[in-house]
PDB file of N, CA, C, O and CB in Angstrom:
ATOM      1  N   UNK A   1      -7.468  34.862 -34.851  1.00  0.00           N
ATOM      2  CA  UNK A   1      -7.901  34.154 -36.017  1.00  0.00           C
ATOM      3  C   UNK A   1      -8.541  32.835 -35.625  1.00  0.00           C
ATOM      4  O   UNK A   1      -8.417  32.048 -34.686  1.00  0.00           O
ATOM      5  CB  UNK A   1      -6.742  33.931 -36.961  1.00  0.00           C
ATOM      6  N   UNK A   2      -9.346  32.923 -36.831  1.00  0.00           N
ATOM      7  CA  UNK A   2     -10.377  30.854 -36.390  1.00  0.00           C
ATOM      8  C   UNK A   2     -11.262  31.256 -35.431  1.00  0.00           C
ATOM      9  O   UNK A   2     -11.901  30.303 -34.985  1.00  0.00           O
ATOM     10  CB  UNK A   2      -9.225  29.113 -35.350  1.00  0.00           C
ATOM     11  N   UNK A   3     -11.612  32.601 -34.815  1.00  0.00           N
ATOM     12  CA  UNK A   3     -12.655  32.297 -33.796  1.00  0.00           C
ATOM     13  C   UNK A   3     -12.484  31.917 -32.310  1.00  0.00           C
ATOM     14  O   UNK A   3     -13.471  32.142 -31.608  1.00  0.00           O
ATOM     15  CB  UNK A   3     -13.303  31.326 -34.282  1.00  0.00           C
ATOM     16  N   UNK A   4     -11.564  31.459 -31.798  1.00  0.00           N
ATOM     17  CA  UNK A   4     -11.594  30.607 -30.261  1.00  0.00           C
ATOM     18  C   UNK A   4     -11.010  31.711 -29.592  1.00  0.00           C
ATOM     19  O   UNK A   4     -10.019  32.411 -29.800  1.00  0.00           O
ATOM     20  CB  UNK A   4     -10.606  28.993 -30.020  1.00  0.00           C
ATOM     21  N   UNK A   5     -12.089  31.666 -28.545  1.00  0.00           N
ATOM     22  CA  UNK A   5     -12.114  32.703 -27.231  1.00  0.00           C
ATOM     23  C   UNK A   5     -10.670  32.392 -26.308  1.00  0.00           C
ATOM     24  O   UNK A   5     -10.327  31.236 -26.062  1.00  0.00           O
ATOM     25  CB  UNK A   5     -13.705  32.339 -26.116  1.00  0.00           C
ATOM     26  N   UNK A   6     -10.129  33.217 -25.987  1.00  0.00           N
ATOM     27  CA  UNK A   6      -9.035  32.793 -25.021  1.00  0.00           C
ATOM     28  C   UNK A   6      -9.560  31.870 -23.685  1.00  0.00           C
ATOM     29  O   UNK A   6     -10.524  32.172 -22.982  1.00  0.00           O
ATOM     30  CB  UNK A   6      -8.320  34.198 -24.476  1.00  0.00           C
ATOM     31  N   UNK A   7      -8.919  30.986 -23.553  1.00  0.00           N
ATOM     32  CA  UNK A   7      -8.978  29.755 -22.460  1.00  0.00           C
ATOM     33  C   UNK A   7      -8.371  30.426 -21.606  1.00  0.00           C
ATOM     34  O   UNK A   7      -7.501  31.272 -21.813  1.00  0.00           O
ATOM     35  CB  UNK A   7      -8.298  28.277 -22.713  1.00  0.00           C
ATOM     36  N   UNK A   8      -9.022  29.904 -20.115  1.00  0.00           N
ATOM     37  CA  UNK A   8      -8.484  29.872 -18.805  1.00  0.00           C
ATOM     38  C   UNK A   8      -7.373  28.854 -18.680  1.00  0.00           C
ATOM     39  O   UNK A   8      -7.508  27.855 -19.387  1.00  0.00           O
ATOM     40  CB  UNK A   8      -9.553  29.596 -17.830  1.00  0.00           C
ATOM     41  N   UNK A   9      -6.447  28.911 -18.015  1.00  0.00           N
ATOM     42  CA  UNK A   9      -5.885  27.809 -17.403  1.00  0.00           C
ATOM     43  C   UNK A   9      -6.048  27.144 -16.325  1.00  0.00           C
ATOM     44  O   UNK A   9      -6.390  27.550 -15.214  1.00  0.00           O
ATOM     45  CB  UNK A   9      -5.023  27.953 -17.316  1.00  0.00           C
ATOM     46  N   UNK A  10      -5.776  26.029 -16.703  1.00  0.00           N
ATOM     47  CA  UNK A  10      -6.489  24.413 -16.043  1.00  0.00           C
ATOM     48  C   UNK A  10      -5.843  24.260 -15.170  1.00  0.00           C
ATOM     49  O   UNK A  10      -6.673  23.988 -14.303  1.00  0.00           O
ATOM     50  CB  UNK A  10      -6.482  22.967 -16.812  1.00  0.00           C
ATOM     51  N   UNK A  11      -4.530  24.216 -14.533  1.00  0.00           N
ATOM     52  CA  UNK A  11      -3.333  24.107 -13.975  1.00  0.00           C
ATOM     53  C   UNK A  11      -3.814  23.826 -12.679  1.00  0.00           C
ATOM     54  O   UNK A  11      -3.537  22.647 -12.457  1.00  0.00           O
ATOM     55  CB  UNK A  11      -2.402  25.257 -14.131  1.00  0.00           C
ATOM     56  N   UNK A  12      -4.320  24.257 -11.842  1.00  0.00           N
ATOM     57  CA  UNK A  12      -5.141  23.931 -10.814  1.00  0.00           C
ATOM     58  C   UNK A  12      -6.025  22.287 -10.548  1.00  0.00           C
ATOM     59  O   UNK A  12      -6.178  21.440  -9.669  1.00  0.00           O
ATOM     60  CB  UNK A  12      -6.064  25.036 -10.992  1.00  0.00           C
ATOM     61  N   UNK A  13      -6.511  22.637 -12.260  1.00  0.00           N
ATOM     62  CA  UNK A  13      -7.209  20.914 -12.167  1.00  0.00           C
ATOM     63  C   UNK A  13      -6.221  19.944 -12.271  1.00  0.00           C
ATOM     64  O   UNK A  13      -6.370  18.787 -11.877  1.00  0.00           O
ATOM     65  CB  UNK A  13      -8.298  20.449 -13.444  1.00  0.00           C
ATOM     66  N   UNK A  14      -4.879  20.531 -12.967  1.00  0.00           N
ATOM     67  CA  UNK A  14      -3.757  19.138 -12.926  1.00  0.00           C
ATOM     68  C   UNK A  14      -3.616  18.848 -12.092  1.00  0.00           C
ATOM     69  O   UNK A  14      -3.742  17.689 -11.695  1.00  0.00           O
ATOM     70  CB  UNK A  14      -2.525  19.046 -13.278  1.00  0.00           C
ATOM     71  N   UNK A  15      -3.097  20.368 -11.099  1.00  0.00           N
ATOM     72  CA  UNK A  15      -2.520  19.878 -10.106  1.00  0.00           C
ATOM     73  C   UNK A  15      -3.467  18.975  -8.872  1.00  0.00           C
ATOM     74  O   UNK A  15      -3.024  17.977  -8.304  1.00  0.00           O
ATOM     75  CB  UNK A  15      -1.849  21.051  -9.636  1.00  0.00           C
ATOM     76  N   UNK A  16      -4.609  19.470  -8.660  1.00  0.00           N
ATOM     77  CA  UNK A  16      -5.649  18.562  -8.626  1.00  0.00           C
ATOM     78  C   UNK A  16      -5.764  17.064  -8.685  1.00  0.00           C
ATOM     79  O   UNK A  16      -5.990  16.364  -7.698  1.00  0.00           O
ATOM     80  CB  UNK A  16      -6.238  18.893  -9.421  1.00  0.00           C
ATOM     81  N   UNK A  17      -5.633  16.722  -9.633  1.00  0.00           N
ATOM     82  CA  UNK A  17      -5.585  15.489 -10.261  1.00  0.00           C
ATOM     83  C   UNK A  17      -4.224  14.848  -9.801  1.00  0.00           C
ATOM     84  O   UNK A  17      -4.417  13.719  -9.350  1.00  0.00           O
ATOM     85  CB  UNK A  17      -5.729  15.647 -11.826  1.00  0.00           C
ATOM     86  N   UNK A  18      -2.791  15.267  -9.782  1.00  0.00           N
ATOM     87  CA  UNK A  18      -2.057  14.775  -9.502  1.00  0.00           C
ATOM     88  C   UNK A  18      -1.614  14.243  -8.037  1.00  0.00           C
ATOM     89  O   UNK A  18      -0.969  13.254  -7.689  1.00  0.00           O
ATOM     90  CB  UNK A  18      -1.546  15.338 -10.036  1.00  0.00           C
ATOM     91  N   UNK A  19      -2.246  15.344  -7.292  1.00  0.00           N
ATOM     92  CA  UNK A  19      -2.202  15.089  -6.077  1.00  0.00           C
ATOM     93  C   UNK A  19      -3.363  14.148  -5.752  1.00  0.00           C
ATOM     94  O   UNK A  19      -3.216  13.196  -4.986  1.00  0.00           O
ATOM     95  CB  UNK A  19      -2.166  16.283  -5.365  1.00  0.00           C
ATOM     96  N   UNK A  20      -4.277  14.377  -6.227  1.00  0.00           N
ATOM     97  CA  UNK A  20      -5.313  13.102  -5.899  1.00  0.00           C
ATOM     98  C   UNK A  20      -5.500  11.548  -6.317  1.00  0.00           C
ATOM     99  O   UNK A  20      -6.126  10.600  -5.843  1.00  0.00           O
ATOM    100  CB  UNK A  20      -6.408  13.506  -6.287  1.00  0.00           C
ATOM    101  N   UNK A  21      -4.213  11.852  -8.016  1.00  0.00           N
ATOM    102  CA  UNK A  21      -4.181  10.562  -8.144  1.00  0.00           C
ATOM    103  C   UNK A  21      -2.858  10.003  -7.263  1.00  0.00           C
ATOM    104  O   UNK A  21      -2.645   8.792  -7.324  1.00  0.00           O
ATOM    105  CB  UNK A  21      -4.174  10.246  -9.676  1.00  0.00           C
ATOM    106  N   UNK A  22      -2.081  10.728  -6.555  1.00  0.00           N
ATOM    107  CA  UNK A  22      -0.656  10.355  -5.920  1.00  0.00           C
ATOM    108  C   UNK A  22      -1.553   9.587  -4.319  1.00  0.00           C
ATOM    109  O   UNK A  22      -1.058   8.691  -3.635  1.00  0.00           O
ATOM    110  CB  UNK A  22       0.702  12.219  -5.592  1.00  0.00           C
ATOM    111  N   UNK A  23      -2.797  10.194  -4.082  1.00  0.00           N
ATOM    112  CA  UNK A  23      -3.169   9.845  -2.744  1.00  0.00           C
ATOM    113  C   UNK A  23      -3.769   8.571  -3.002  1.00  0.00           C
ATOM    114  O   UNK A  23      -3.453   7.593  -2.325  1.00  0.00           O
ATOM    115  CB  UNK A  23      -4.101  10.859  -1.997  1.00  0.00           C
ATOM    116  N   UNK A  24      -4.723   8.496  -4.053  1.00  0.00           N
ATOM    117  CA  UNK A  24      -5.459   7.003  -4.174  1.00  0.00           C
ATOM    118  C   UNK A  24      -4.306   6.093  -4.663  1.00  0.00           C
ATOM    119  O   UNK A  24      -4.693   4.937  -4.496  1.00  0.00           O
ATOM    120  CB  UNK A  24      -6.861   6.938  -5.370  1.00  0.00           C
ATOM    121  N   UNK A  25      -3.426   6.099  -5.037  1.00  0.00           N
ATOM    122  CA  UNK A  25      -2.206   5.291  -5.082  1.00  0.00           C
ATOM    123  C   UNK A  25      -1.478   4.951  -3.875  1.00  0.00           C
ATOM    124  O   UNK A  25      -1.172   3.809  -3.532  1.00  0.00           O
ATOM    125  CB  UNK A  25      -1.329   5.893  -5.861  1.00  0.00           C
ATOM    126  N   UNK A  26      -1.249   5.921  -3.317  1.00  0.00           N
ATOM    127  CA  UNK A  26      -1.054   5.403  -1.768  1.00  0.00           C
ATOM    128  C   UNK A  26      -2.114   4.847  -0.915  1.00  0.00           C
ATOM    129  O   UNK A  26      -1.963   4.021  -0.014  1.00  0.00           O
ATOM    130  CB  UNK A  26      -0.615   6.464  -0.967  1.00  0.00           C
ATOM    131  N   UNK A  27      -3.263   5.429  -1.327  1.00  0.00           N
ATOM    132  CA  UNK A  27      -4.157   4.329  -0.293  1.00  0.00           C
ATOM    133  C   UNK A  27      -3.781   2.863  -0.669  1.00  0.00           C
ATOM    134  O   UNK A  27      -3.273   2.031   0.083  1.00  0.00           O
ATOM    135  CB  UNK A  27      -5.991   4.466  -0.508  1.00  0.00           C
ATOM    136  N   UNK A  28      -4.176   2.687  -2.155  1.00  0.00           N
ATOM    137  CA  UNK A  28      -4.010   1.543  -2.857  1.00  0.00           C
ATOM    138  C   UNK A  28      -2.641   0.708  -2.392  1.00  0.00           C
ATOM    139  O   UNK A  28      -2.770  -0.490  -2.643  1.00  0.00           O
ATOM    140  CB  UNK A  28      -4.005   1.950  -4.339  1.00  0.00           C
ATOM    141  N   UNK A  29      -1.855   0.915  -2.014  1.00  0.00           N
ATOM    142  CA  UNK A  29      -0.510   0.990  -2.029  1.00  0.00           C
ATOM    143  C   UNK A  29      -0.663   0.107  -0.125  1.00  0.00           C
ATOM    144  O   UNK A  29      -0.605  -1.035   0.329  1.00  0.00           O
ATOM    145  CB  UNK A  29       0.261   3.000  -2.381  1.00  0.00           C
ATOM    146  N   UNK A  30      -0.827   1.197   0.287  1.00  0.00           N
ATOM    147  CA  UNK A  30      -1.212   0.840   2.159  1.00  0.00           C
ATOM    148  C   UNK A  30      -2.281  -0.259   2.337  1.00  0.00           C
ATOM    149  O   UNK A  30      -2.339  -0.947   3.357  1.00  0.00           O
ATOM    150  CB  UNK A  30      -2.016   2.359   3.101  1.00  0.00           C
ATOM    151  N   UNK A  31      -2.964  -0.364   1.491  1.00  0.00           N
ATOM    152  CA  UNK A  31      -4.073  -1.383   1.398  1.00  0.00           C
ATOM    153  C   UNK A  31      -3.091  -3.060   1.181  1.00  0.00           C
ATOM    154  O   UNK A  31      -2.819  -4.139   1.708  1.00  0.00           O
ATOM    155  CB  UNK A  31      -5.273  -0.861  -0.205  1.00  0.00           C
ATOM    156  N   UNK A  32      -2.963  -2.492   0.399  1.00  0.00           N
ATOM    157  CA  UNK A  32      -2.065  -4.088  -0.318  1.00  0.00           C
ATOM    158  C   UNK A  32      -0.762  -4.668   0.528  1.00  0.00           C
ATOM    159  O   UNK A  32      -0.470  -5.852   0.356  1.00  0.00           O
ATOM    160  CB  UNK A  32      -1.229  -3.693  -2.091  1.00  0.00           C
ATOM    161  N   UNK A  33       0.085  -3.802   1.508  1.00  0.00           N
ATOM    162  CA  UNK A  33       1.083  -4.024   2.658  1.00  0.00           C
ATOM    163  C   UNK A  33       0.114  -4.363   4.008  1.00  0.00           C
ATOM    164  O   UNK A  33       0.465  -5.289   4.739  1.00  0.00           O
ATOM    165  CB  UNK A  33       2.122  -2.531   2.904  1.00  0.00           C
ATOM    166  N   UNK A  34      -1.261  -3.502   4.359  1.00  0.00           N
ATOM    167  CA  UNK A  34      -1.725  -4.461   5.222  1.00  0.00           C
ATOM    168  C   UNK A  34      -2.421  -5.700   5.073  1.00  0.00           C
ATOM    169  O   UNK A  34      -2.521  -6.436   6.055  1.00  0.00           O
ATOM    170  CB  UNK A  34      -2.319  -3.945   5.848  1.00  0.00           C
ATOM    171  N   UNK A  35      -2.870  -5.996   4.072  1.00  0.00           N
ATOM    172  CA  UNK A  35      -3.225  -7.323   3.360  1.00  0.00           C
ATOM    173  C   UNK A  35      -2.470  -8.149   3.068  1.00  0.00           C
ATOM    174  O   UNK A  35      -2.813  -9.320   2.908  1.00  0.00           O
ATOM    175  CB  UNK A  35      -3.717  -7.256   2.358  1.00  0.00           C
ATOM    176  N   UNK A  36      -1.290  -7.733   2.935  1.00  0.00           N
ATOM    177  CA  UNK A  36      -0.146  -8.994   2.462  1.00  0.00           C
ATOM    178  C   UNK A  36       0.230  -9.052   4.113  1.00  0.00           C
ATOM    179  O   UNK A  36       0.386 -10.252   4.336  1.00  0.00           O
ATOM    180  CB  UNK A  36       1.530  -8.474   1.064  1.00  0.00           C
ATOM    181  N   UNK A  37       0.445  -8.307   5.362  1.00  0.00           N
ATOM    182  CA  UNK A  37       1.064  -8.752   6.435  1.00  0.00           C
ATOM    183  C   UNK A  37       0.018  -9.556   7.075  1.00  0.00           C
ATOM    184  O   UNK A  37       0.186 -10.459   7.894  1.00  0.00           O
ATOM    185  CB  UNK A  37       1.645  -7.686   7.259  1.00  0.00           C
ATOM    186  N   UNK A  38      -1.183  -9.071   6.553  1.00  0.00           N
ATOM    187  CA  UNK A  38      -2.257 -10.110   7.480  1.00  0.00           C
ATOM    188  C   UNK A  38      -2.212 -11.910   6.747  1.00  0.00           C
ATOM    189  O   UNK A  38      -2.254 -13.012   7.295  1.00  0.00           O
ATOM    190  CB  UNK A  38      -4.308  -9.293   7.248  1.00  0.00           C
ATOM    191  N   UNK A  39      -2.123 -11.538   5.486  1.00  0.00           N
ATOM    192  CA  UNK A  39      -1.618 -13.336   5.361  1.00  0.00           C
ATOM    193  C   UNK A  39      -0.696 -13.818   5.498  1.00  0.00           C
ATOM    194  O   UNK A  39      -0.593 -15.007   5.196  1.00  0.00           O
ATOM    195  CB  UNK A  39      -1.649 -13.989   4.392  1.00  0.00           C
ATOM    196  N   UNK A  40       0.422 -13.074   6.038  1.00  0.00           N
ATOM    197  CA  UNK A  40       1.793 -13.627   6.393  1.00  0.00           C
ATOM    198  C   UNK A  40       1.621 -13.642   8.539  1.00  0.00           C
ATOM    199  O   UNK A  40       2.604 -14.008   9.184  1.00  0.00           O
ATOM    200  CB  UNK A  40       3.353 -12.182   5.502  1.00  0.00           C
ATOM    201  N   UNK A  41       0.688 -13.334   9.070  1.00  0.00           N
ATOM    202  CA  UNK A  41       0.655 -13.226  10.250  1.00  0.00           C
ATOM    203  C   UNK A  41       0.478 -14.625  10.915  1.00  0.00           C
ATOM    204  O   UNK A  41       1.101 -14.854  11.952  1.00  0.00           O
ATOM    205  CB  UNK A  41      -0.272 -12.300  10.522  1.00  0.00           C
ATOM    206  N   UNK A  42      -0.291 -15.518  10.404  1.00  0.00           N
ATOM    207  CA  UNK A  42      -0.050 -16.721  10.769  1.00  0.00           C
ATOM    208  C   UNK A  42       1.157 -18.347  10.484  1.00  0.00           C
ATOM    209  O   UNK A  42       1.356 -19.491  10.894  1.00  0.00           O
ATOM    210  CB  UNK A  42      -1.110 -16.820  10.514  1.00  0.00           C
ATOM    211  N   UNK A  43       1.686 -17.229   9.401  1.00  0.00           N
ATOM    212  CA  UNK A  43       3.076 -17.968   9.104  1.00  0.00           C
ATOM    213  C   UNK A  43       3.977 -17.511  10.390  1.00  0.00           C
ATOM    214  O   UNK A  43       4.527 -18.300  11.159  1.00  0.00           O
ATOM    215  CB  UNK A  43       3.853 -17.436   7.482  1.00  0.00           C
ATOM    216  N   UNK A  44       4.017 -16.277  10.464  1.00  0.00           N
ATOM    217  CA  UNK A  44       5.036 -16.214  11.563  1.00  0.00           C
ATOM    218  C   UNK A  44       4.563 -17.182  13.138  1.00  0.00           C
ATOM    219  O   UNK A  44       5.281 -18.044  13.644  1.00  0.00           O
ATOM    220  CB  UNK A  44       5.192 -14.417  11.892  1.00  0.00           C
ATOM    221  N   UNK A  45       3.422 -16.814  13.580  1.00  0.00           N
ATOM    222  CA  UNK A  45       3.351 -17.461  14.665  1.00  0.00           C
ATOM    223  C   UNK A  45       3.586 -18.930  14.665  1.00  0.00           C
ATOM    224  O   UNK A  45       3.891 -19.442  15.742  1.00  0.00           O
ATOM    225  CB  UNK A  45       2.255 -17.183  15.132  1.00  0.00           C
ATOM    226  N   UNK A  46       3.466 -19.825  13.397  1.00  0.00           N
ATOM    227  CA  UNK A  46       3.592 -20.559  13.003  1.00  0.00           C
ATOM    228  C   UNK A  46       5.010 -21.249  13.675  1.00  0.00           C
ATOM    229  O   UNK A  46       5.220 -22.030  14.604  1.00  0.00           O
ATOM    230  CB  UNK A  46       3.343 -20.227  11.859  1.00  0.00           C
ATOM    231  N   UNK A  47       5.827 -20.553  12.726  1.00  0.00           N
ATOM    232  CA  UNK A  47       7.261 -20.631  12.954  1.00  0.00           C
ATOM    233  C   UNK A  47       7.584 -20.539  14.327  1.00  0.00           C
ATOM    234  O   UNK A  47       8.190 -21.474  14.849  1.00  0.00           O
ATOM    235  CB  UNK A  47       7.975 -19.621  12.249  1.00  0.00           C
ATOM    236  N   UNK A  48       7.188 -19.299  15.146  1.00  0.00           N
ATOM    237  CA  UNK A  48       7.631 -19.411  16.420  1.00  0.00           C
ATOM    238  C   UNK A  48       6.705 -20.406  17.433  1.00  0.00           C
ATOM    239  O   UNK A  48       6.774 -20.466  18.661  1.00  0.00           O
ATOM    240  CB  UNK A  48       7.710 -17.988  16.914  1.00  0.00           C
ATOM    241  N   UNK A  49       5.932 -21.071  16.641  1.00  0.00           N
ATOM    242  CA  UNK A  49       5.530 -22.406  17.918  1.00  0.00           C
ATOM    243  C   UNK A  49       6.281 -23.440  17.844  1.00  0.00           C
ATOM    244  O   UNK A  49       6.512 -24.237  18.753  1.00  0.00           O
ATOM    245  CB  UNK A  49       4.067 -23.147  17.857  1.00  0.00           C
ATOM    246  N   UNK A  50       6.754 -23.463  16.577  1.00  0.00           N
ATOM    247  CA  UNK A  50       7.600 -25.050  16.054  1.00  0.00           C
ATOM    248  C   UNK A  50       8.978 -24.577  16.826  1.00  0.00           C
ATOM    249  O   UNK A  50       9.718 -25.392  17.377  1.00  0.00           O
ATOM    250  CB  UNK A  50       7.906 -25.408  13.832  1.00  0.00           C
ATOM    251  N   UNK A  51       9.234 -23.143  16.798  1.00  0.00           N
ATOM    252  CA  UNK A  51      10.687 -23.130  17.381  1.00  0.00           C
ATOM    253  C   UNK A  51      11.154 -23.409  18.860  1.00  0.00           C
ATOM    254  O   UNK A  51      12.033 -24.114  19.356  1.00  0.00           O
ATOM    255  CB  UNK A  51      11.155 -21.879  17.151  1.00  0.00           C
ATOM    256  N   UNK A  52      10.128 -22.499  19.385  1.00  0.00           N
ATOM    257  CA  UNK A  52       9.908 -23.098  20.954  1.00  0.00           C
ATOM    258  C   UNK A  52       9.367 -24.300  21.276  1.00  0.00           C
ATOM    259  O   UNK A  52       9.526 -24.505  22.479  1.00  0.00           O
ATOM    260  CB  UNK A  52       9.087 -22.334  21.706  1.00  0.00           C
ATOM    261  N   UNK A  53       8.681 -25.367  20.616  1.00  0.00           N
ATOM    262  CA  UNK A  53       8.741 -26.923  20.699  1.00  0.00           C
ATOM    263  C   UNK A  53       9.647 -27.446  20.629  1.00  0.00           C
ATOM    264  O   UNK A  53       9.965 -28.253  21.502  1.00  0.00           O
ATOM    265  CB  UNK A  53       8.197 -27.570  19.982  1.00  0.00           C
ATOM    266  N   UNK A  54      10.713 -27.100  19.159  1.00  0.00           N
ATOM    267  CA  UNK A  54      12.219 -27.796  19.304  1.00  0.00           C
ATOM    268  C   UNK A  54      12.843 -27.569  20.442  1.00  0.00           C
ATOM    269  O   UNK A  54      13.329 -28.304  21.301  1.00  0.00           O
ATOM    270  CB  UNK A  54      13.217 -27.367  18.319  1.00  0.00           C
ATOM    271  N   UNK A  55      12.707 -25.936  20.245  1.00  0.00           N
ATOM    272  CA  UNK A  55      14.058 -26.101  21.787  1.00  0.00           C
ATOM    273  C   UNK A  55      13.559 -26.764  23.058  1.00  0.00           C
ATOM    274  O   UNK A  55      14.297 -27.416  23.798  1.00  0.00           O
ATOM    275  CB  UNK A  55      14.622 -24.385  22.546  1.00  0.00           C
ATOM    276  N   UNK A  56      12.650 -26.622  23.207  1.00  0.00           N
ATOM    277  CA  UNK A  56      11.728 -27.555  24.413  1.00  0.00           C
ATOM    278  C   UNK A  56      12.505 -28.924  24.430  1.00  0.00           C
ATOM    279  O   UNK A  56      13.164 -29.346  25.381  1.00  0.00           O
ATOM    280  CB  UNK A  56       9.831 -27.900  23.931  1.00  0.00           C
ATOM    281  N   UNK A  57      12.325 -29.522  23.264  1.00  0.00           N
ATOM    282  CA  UNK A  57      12.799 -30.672  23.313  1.00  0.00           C
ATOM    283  C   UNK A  57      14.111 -31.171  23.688  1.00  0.00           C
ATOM    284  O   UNK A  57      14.415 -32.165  24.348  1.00  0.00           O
ATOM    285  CB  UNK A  57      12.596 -30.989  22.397  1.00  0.00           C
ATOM    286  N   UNK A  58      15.029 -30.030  22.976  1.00  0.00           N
ATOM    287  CA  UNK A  58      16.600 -30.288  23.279  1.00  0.00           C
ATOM    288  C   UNK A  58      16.810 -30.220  24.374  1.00  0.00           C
ATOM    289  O   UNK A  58      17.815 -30.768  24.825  1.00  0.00           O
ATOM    290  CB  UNK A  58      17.555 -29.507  22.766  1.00  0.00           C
ATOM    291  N   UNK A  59      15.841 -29.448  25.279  1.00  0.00           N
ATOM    292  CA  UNK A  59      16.477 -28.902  26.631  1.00  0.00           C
ATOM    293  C   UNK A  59      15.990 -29.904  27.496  1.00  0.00           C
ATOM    294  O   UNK A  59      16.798 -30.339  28.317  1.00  0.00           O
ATOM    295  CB  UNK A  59      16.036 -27.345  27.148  1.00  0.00           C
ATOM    296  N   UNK A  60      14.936 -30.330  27.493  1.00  0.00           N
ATOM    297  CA  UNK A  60      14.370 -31.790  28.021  1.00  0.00           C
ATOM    298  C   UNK A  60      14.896 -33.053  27.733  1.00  0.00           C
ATOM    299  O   UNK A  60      14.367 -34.063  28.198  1.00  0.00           O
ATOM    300  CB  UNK A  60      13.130 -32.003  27.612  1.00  0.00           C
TER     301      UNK A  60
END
């Protein structure tokens, strides 16, 4: 009744889609942890020059 031809199922394109939107989320995801460690990379060295200056000092 109403006319409409029986449809294929899509299920393929979900799954499709889900897996492809699960991957650009992880890129997205890996992008933003190596970007946040690269601006935290000069804090650390940071820290470890001031630390080995102190102790320099105490020991001198």
């Amino acid at each position: 009744m109403g006319g409409h031809a029986q449809q294929d199922s899509d299920k393929a394109a979900g799954f499709m889609g889900l897996i492809g939107g699960a991957l650009l989320i992880g890129a997205i995801m890996y992008g933003i942890v190596i970007w946040t460690n690269g601006q935290f990379a000069g804090h650390e060295a940071e820290g470890k020059k001031a630390a080995v200056v102190s102790s320099s000092l105490m020991v001198g």
